[in-house]
Backbone as CSV, one residue per row, in Angstrom:
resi,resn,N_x,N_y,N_z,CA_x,CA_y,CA_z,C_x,C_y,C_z
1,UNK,5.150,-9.398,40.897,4.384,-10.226,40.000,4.761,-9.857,38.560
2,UNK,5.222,-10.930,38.016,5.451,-10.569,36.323,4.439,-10.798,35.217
3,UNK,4.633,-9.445,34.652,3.128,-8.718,34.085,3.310,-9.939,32.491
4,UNK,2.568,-10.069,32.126,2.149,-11.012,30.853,1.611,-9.861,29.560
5,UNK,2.698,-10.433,28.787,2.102,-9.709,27.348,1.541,-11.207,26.420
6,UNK,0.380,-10.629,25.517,-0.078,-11.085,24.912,-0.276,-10.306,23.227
7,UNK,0.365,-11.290,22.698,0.037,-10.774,21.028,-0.985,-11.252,20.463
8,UNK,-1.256,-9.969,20.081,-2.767,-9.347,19.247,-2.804,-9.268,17.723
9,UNK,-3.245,-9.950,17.041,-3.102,-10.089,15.746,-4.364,-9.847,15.073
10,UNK,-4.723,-8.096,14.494,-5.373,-7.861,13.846,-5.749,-8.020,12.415
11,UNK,-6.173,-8.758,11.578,-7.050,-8.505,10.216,-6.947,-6.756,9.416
12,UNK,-6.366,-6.704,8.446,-6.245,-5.713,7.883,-6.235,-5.270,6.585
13,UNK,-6.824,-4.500,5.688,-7.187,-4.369,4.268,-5.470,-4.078,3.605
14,UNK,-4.912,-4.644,2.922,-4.152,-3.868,1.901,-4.799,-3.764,0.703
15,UNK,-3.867,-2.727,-0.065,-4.340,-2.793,-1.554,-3.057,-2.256,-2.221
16,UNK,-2.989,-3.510,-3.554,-1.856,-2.979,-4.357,-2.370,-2.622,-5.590
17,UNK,-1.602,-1.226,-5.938,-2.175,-0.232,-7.170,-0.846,-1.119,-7.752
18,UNK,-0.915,-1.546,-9.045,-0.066,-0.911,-10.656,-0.328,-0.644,-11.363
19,UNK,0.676,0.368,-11.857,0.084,1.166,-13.219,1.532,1.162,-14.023
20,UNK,1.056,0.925,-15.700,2.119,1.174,-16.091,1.285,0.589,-17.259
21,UNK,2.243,0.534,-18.308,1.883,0.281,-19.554,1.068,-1.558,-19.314
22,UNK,0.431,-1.430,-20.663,-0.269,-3.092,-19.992,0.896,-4.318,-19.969
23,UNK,1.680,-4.153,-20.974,2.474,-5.151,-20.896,3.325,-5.526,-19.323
24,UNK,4.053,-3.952,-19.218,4.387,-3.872,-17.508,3.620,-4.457,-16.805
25,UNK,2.168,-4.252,-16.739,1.160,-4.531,-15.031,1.143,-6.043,-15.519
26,UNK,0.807,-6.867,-16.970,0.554,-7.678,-16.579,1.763,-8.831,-16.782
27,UNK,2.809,-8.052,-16.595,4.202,-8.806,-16.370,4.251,-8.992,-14.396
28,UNK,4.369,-7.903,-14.386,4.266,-7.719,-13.007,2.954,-8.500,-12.125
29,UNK,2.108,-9.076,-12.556,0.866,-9.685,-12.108,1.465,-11.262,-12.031
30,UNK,2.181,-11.196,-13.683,2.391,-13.086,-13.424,3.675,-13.212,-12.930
31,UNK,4.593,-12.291,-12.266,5.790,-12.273,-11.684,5.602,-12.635,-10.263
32,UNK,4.311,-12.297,-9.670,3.781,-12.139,-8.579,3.001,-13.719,-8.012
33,UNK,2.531,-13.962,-9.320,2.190,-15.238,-8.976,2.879,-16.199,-9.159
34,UNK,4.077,-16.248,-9.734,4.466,-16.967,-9.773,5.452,-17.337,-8.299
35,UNK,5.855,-16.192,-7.976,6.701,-16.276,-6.205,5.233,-16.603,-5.629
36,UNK,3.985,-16.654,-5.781,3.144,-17.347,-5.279,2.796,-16.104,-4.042
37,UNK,2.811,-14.998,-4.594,2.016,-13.910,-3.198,0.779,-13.670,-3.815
38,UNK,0.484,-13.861,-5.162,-0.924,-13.973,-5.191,-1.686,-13.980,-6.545
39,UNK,-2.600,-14.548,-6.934,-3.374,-14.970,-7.896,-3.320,-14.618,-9.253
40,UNK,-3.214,-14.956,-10.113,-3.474,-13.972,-11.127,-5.391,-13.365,-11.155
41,UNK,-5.936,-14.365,-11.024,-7.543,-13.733,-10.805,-8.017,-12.935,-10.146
42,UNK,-6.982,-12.654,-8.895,-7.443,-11.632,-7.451,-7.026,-10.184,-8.066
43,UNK,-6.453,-10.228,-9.422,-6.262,-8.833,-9.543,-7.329,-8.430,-10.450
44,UNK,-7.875,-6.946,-10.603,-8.900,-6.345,-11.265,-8.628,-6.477,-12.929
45,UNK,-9.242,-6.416,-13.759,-8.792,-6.538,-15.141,-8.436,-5.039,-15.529
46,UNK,-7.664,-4.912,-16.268,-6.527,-3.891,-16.459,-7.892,-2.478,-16.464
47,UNK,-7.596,-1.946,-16.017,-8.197,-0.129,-16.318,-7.712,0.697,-16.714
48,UNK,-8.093,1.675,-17.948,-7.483,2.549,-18.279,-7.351,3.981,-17.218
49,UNK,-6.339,4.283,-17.421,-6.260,5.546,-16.551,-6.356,7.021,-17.368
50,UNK,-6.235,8.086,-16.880,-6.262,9.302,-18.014,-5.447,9.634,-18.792
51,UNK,-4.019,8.647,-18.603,-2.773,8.889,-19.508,-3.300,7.781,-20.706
52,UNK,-2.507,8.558,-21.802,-2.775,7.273,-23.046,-1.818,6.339,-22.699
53,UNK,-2.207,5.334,-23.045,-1.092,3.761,-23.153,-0.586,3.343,-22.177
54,UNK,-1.722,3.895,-20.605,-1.517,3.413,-19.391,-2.515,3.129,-18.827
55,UNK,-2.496,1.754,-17.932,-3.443,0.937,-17.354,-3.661,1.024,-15.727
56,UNK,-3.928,0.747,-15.024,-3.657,-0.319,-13.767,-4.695,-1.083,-13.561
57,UNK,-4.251,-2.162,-12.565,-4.838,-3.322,-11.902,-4.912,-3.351,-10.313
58,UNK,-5.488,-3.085,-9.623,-5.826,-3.349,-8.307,-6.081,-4.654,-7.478
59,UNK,-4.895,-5.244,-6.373,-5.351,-6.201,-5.682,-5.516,-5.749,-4.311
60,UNK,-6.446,-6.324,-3.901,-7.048,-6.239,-1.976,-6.636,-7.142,-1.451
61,UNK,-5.843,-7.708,-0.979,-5.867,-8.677,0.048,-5.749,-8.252,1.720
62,UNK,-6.432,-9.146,2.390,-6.721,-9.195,3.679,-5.067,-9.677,4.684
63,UNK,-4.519,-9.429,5.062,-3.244,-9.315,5.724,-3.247,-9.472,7.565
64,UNK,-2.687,-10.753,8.135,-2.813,-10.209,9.464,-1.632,-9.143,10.017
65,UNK,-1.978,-8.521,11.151,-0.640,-7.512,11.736,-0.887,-7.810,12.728
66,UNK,0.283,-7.633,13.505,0.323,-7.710,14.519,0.344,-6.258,15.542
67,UNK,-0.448,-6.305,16.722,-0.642,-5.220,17.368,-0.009,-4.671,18.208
């Protein structure tokens, strides 16, 4: 008897960190939207970090995988 596989496609958190000077993250934000992987709004508004004259922005998106 031939055994049957079935694909399982789980729901899964990513998250993309950038950091870099602001001009960098928010080059890199509208570079991103523009290949259309994702929003300019879905990302966090710039945060300072503990270095001077460096930011980042955080996006979450939900991703399926496969199991």
């Amino acid at each position: 008897m031939a055994s049957k596989t079935t694909n399982s496609f789980q729901p899964e958190i990513i998250k993309h960190t950038l950091t870099g000077s602001s001009k960098a993250v928010i080059g890199t934000i509208q570079v991103l939207h523009q290949l259309g992987y994702a929003n300019i709004r879905d990302w966090t508004p710039l945060l300072p970090t503990s270095n001077p004259g460096e930011v980042m922005s955080i996006l979450v998106r939900s991703i399926t995988v496969q199991q």
